Coordinates of C-alpha atoms in Angstrom, one line a residue:
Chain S
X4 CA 0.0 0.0 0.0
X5 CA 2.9 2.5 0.9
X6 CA 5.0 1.5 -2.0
X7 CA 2.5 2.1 -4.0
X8 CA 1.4 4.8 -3.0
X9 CA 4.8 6.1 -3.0
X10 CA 6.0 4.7 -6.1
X11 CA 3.3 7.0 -7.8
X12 CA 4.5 9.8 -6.6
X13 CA 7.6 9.7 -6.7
X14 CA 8.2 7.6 -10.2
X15 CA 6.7 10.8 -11.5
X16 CA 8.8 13.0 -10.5
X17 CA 11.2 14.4 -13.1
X18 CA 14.8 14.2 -13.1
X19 CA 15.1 17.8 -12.3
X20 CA 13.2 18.1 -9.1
X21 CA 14.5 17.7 -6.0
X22 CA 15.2 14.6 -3.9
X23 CA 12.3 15.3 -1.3
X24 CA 8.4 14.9 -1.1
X25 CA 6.2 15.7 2.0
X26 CA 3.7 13.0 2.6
X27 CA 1.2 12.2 5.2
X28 CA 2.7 14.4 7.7
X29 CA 6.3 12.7 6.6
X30 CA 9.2 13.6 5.0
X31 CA 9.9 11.3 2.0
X32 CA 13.9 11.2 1.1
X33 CA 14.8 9.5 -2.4
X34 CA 17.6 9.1 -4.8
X35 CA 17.8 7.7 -7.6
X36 CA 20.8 5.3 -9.2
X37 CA 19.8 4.4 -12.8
X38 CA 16.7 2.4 -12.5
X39 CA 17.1 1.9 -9.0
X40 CA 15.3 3.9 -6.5
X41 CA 16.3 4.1 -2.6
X42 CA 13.2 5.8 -0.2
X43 CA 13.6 6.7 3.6
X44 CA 10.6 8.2 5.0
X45 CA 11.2 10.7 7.8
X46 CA 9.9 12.7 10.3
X47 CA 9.1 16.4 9.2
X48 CA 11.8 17.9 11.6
X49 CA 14.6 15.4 10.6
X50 CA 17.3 16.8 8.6
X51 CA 16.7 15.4 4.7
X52 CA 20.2 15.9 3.6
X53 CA 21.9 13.8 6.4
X54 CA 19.5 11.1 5.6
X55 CA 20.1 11.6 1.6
X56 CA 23.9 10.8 2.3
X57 CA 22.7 7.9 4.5
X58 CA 21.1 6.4 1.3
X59 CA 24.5 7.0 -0.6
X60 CA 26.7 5.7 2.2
X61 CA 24.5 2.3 1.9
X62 CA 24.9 2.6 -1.7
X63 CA 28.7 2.7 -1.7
X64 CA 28.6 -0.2 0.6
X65 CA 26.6 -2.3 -1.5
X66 CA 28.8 -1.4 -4.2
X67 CA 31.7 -2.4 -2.7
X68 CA 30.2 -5.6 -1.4
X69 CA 28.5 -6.8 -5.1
X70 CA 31.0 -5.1 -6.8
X71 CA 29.0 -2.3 -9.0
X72 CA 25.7 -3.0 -7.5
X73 CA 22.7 -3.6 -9.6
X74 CA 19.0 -4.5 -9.4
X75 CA 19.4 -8.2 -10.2
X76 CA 22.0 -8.6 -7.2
X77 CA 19.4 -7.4 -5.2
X78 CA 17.0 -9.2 -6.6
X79 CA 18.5 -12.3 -6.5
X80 CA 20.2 -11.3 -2.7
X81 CA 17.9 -9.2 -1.0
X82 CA 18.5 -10.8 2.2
X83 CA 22.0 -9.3 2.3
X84 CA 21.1 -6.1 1.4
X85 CA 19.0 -6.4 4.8
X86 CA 22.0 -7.9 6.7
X87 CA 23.9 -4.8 5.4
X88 CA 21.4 -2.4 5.9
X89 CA 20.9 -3.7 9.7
X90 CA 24.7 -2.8 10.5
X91 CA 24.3 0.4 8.8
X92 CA 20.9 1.5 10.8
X93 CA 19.6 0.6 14.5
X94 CA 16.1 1.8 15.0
X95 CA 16.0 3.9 12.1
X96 CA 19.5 5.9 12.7
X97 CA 22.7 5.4 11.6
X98 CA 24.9 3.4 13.7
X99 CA 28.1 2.7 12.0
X100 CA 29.2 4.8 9.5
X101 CA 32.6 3.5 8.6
X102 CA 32.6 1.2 5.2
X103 CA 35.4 -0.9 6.8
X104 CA 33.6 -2.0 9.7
X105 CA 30.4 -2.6 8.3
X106 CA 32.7 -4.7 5.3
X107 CA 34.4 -6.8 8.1
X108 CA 31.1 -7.4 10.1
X109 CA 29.2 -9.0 6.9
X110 CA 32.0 -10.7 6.1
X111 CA 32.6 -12.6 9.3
X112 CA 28.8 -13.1 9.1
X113 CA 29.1 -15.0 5.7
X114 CA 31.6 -17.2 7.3
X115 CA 29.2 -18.0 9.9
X116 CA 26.8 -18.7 7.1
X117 CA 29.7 -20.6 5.6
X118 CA 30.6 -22.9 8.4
X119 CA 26.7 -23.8 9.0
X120 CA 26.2 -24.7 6.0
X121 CA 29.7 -27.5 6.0
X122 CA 28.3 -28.7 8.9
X123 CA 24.6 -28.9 7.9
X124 CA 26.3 -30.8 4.6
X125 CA 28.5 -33.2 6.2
X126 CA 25.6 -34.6 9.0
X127 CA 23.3 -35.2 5.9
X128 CA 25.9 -36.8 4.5
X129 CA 26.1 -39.0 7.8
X130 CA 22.4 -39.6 7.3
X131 CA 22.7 -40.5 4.2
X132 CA 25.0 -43.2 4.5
X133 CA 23.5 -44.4 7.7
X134 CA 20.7 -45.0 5.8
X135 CA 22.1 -46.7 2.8
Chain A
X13 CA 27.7 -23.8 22.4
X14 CA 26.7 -23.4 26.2
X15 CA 24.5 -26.5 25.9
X16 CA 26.9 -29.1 24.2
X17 CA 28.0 -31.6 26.8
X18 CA 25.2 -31.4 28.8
X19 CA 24.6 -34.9 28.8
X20 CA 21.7 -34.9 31.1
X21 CA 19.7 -32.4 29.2
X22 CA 20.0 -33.8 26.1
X23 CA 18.8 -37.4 27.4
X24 CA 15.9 -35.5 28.9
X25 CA 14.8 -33.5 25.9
X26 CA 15.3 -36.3 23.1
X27 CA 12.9 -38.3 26.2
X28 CA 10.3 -36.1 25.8
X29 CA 10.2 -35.8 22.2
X30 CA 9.8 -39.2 22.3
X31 CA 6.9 -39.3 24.0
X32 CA 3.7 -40.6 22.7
X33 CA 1.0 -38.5 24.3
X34 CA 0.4 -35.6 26.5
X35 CA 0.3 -38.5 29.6
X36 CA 3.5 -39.9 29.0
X37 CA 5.4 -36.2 28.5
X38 CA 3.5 -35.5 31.9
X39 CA 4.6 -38.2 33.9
X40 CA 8.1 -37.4 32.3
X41 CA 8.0 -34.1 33.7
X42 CA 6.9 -35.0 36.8
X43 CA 9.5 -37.3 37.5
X44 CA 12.1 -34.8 36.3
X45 CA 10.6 -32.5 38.6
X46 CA 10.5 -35.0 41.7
X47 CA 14.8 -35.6 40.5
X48 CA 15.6 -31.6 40.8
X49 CA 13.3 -30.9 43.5
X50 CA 15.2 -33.8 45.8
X51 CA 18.5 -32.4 44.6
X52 CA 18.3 -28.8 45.2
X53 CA 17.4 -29.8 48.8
X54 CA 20.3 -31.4 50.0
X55 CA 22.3 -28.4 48.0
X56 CA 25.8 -28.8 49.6
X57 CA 26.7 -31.5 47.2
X58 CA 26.0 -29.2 44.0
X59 CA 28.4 -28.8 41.4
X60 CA 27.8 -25.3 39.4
X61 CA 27.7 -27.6 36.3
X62 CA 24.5 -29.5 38.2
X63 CA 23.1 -26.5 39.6
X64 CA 23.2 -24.8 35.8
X65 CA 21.9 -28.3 34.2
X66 CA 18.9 -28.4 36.2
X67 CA 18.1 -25.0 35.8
X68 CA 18.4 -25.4 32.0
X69 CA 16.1 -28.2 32.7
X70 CA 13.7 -26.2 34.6
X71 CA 13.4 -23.6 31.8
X72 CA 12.6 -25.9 29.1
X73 CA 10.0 -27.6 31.2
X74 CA 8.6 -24.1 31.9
X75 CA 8.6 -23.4 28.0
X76 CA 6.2 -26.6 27.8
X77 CA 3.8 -24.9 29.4
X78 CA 4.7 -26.4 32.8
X79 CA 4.1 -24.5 36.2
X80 CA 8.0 -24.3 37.8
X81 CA 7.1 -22.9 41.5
X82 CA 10.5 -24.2 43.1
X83 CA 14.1 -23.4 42.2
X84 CA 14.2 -20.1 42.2
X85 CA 17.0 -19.2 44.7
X86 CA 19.3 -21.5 42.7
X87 CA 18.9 -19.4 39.6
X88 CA 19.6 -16.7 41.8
X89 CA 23.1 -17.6 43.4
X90 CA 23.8 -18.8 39.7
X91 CA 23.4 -15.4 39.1
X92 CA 26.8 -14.5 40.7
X93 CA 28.6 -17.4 39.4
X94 CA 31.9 -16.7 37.8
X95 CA 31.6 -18.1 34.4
X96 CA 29.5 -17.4 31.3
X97 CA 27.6 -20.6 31.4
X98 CA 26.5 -20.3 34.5
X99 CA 25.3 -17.0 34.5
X100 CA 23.2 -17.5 30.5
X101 CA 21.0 -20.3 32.4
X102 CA 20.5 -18.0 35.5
X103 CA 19.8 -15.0 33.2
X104 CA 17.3 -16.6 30.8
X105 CA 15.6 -18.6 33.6
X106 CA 14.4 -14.8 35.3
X107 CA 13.6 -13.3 32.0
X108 CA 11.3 -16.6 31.2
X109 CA 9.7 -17.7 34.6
X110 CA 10.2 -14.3 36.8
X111 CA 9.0 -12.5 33.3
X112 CA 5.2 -15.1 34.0
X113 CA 5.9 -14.3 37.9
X114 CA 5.1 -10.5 36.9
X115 CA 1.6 -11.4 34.8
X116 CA 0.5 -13.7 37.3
X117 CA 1.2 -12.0 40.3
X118 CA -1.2 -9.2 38.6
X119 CA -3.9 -11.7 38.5
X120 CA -4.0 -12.7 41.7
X121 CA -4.7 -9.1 42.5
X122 CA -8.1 -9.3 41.5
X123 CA -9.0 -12.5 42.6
X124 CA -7.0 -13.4 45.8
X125 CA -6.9 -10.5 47.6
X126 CA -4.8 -8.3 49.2
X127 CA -3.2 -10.0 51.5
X128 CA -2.1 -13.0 49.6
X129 CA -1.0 -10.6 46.9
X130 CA 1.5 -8.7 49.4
X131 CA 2.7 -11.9 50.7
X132 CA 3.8 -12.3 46.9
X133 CA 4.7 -9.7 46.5
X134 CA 7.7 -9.5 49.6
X135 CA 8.6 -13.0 48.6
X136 CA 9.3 -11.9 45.4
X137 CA 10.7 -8.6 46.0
X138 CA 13.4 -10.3 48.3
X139 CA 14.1 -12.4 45.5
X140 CA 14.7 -9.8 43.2
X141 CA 16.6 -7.4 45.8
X142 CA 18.8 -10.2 45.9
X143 CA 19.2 -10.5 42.0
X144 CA 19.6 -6.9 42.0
X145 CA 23.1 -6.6 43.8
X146 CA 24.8 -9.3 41.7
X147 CA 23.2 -7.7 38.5
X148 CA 24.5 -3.9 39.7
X149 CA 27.9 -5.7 40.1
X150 CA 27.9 -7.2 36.9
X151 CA 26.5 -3.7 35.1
X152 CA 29.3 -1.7 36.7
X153 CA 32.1 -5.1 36.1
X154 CA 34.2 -4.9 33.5
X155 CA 33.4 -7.7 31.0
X156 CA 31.5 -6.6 28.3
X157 CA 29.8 -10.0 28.1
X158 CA 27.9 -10.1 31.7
X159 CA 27.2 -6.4 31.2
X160 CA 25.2 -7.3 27.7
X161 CA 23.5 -10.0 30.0
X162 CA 22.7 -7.9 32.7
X163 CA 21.4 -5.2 30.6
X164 CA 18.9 -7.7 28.6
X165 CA 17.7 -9.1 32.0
X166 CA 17.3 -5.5 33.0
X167 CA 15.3 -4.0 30.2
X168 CA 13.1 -7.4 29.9
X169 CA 12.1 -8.3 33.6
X170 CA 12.9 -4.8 35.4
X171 CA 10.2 -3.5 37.3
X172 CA 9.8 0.2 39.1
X173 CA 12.6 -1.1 41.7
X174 CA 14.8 -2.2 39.2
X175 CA 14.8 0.9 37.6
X176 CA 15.0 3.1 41.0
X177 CA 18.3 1.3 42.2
X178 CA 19.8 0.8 38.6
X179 CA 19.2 3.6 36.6
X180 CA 22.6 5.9 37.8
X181 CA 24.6 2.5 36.8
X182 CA 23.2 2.3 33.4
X183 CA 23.4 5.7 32.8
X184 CA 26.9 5.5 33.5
X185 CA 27.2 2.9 30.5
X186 CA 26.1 6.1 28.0
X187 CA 30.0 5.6 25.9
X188 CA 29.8 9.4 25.9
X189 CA 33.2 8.8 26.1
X190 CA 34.1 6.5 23.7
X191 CA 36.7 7.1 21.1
X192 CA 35.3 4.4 18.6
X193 CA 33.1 6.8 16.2
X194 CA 30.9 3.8 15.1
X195 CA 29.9 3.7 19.0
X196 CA 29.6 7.2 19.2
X197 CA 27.3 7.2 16.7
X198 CA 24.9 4.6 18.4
X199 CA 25.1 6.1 21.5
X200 CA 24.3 9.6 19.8
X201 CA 20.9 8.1 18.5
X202 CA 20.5 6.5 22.2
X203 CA 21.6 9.9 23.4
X204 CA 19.0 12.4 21.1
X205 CA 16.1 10.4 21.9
X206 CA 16.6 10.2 26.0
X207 CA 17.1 14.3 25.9
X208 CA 14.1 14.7 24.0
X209 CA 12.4 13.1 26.6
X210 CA 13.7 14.9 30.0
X211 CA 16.8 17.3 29.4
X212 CA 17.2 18.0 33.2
X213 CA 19.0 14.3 34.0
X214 CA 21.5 15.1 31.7
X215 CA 23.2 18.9 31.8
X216 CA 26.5 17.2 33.2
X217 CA 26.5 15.7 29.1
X218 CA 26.6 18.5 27.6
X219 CA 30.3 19.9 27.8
X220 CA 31.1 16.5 26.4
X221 CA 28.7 16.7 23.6
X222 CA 30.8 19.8 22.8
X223 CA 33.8 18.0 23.2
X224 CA 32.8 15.3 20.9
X225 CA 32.2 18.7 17.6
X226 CA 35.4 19.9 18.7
X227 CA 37.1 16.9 17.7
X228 CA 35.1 16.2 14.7
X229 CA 35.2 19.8 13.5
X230 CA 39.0 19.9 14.2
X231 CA 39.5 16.9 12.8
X232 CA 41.5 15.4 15.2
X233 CA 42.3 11.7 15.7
X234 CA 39.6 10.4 13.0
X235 CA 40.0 8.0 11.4
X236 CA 40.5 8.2 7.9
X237 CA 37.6 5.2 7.3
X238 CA 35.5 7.9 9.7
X239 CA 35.9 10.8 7.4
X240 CA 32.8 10.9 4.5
X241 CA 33.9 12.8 1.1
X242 CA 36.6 14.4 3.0
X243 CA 34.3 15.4 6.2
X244 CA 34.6 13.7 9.5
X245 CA 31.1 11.8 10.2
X246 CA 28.5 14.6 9.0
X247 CA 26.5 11.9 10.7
X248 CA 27.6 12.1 14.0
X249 CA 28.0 15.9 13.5
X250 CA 24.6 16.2 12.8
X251 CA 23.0 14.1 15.3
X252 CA 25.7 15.9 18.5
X253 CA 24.1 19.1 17.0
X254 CA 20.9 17.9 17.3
X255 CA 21.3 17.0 20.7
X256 CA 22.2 20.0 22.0
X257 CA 19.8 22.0 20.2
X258 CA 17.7 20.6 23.5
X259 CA 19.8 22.5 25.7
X260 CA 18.3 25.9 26.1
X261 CA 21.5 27.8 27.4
X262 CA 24.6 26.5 27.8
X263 CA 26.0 28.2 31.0
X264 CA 29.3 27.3 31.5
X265 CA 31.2 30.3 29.9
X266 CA 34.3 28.0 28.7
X267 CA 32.3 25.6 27.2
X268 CA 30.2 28.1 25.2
X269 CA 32.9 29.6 23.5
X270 CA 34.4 26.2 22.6
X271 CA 31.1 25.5 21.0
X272 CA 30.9 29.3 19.7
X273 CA 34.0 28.2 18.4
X274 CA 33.0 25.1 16.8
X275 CA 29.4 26.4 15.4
X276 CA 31.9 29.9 13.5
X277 CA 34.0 27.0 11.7
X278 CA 31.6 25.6 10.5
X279 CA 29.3 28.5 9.1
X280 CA 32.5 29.8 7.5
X281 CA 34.4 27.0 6.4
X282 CA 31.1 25.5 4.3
X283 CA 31.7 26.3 0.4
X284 CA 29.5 25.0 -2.4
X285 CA 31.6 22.6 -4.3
X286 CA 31.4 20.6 -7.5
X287 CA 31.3 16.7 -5.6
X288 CA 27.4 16.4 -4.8
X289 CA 27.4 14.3 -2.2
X290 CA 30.7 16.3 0.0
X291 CA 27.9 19.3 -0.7
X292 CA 25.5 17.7 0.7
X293 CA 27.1 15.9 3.9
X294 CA 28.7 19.6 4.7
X295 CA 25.3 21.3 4.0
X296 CA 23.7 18.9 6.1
X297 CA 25.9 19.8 8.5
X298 CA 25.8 23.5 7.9
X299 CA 22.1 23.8 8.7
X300 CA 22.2 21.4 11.5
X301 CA 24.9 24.5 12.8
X302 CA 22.4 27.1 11.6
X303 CA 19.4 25.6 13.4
X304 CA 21.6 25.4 17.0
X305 CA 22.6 28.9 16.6
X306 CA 19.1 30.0 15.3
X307 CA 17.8 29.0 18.9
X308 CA 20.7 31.2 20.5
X309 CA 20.4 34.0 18.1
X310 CA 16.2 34.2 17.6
X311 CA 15.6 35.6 21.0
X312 CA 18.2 38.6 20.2
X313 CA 17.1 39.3 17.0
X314 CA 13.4 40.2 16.5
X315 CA 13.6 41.3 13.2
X316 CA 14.2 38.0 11.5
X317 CA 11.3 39.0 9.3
X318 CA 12.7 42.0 7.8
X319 CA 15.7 39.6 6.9
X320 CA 13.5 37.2 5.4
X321 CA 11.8 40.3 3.6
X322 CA 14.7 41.0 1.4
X323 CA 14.6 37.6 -0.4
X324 CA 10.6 38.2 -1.4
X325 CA 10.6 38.3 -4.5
X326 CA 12.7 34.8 -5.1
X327 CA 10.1 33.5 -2.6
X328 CA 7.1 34.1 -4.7
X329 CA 9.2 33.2 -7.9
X330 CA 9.5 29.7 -5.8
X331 CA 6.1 29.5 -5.9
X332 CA 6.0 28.6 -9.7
X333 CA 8.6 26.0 -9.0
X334 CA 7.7 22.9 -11.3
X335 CA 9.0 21.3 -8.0
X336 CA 6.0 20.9 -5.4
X337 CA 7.8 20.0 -2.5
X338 CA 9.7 23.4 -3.4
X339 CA 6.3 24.8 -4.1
X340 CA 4.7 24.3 -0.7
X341 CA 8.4 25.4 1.7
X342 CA 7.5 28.3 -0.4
X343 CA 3.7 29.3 0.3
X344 CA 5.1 28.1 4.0
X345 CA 7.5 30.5 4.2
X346 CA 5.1 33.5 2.3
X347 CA 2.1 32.2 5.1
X348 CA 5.0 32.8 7.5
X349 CA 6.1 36.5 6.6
X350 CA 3.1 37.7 5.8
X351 CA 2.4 41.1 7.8
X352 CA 0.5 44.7 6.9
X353 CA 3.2 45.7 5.0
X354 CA 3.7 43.0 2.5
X355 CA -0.2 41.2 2.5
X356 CA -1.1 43.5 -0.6
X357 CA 2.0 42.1 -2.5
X358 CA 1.8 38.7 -1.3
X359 CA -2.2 37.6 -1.7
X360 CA -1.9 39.5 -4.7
X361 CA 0.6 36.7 -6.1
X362 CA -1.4 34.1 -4.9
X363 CA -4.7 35.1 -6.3
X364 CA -3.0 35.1 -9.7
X365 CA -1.5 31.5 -9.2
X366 CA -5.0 30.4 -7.8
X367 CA -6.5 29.7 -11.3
X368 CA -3.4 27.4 -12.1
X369 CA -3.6 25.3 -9.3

């Protein structure tokens, strides 16, 4: 229902205008990367060009992490792009805003990922051949 | 893993999973219950590793659905126990059967009476006065660990007495010291929001707050992973700004010029440069500066509106903006300045864009 909404308004929007529309009371940030759109919504006193540069810091951290980012990585990995985003933002506001940190944080996450997943493989394998 | 090698918990669980009906699992139960009640009374011949097994026991009975009425001055003395183990079991054993205590203790308000309530009620309370000494010692301990548990138990079971003997401790945990800037910046967020709510408790933060855009406007000892297009965290600029915008004097005379200081740097040292995004980190930091003076500097000046009054006519040209967000700051900002002298001009304007709206 918000996206929709939202999408509506701001899909329309021409190249020219700028990065902010007031709705419901809210303060909706956007930016644009090709045909990729990133929306915060705020609160009307917030300050919109902190949180713009929010939306570029997580850009530059998904780029770094996919390598040039683009829709289908999201797509396809949209569960990271949450892991990321939840180092990046704790209740709403930034917590960490050094690239490195966030970068060595996901990664030792992956491993953890990683390591489950061995483990996971090698006790089916157990099963499996238990129950040959 | 905490739980691997608990032998005895393992059997027990894998027992009742086994079970075929709700009779069976309850006769289980029971009998567990029958074992640890029998155990914990001769205590002396306890191990810590027992005394935790059990309790892990106890829990996961409770999590059946099971009432667990016995036990609970075990969990506390585990409590104070010296290694992490020990102290997860006793931990998550309050949050989950003190956490029920709570709900039902309520209930028996209404339906008990009195009496039977505030006999509870003391039992209890001595229970938790108990808890609350090893949990202060293990807020204001060193290792990080126990603090994170004692904070969790804290904020999920802590009632009003919790929170009267506790609160300075915690409090003390705010890292407005911290050097990390990735802390900082948490804390910050922590930090806005409590001063929002009541700035009194927290004047003695202030000079620190100041201390903290010193460092960041001085760049000194940032990290170069800190710095954003060249600037040192417009973040945590922002948000330390923000803060003290809920301050509405700041008294001390050294600390106001340091921040008098701070607030002149950066209103001078802002330029509009090509890289969008250094702009717009520094002008987000800019206006965060302009709004913390604004508060200083509105009460001296009273005629803002003539200011405002010079830049008129690039107002109403605003108002045919093909931007609408741009569109309504602007008929904001007209509704705003509109006095005797300037409400000819100004509804003149606006009947003329009425028809094209």
């Amino acid at each position: 229902m918000v996206i929709r909404e939202l999408s509506g308004l701001i899909l329309t929007r021409g190249p020219k205008l700028c990065n902010f529309v007031e709705w419901k009371g809210y303060k909706v940030v956007y930016r644009r990367y090709a045909s990729l759109y990133f929306c915060m919504g705020i609160d009307a006193d917030d300050n919109e060009l902190e949180i713009l540069e929010i939306i570029h810091h997580f850009v530059e951290i998904l780029d770094r992490y996919f390598g040039s980012v683009c829709e289908l990585d999201l797509i396809f990995n949209f569960h990271k792009a949450y892991y990321i985003l939840d180092e990046i933002l704790i209740a709403g506001e930034l917590q960490e805003s050094s690239k490195k940190t966030v970068a060595r944080l996901i990664a030792a996450q992956d491993s953890l990922v990683e390591t489950a997943q061995e483990q996971a493989n090698s006790i089916s394998n157990m099963i499996a051949q238990a129950t040959k | 893993m905490a739980l691997s090698g608990m032998r005895g918990l393992s059997v027990f669980i894998s027992d009742i999973r086994n079970c075929q009906n709700k009779e069976q699992e309850r006769l289980r139960v029971d009998k567990e219950l029958g074992n640890i009640r029998t155990r914990f009374k001769n205590e002396k011949g306890l191990t810590p590793y027992e005394k935790k097994k059990y309790v892990w026991k106890m829990l996961y009975i409770y999590m059946l659905g099971y009432d667990v009425d016995f036990g609970h001055m075990e969990a506390v003395s585990l409590i104070s126990a010296p290694k992490y183990p020990e102290k997860q079991a006793a931990f998550l054993s309050f949050c989950g059967i003190w956490g029920s205590y709570h709900s039902r203790m309520s209930q028996s308000f209404g339906a008990v009476g009195y009496i039977v309530t505030s006999c509870l009620l003391n039992e209890n309370y001595d229970f938790l006065r108990m808890a609350i000494n090893t949990v202060r010692n293990d807020i204001i301990g060193r290792n990080e660990t126990f603090q994170c548990l004692a904070l969790t138990m804290v904020g999920n079971i802590g009632g009003r007495e919790f929170a009267e003997s506790l609160a300075p401790d915690v409090q003390k945990l705010l890292l407005l010291d911290e050097r990390d800037l990735g802390v900082l910046t948490s804390v910050m967020s922590l930090f806005v929001a409590l001063v929002s709510n009541n700035t009194e408790a927290y004047w003695n933060c202030l000079p620190k707050c100041v201390k903290i855009l010193e460092r960041l406007a001085r760049n000194q000892d940032i990290l170069q992973e800190y710095t954003y297009y060249g600037i040192p965290s417009p973040w945590l600029q922002v948000k330390t700004m923000r803060a003290l915008q809920y301050f509405p004097t700041v008294e001390d005379p050294s600390t106001r010029r340091a921040l008098f200081e701070v607030l002149q740097r950066i209103l001078m040292g802002t330029d509009v440069v090509k890289n969008v995004n250094k702009n717009n980190a520094s002008h987000a930091v800019l206006f965060e500066a302009l709004a913390l003076e604004n508060m200083t500097r509105m009460l001296l000046v009273t005629d803002v509106q003539d200011i405002i009054k010079r830049h008129q006519a690039q107002i109403i040209t605003s108002l045919k903006d093909p931007d609408i967000s741009i569109r309504r700051r602007a008929l904001d900002l007209l509704y705003g300045m509109c006095d005797v002298t300037n409400a000819k001009d100004i509804v003149e304007e606006l009947l003329q864009l009425l028809p094209e709206l």
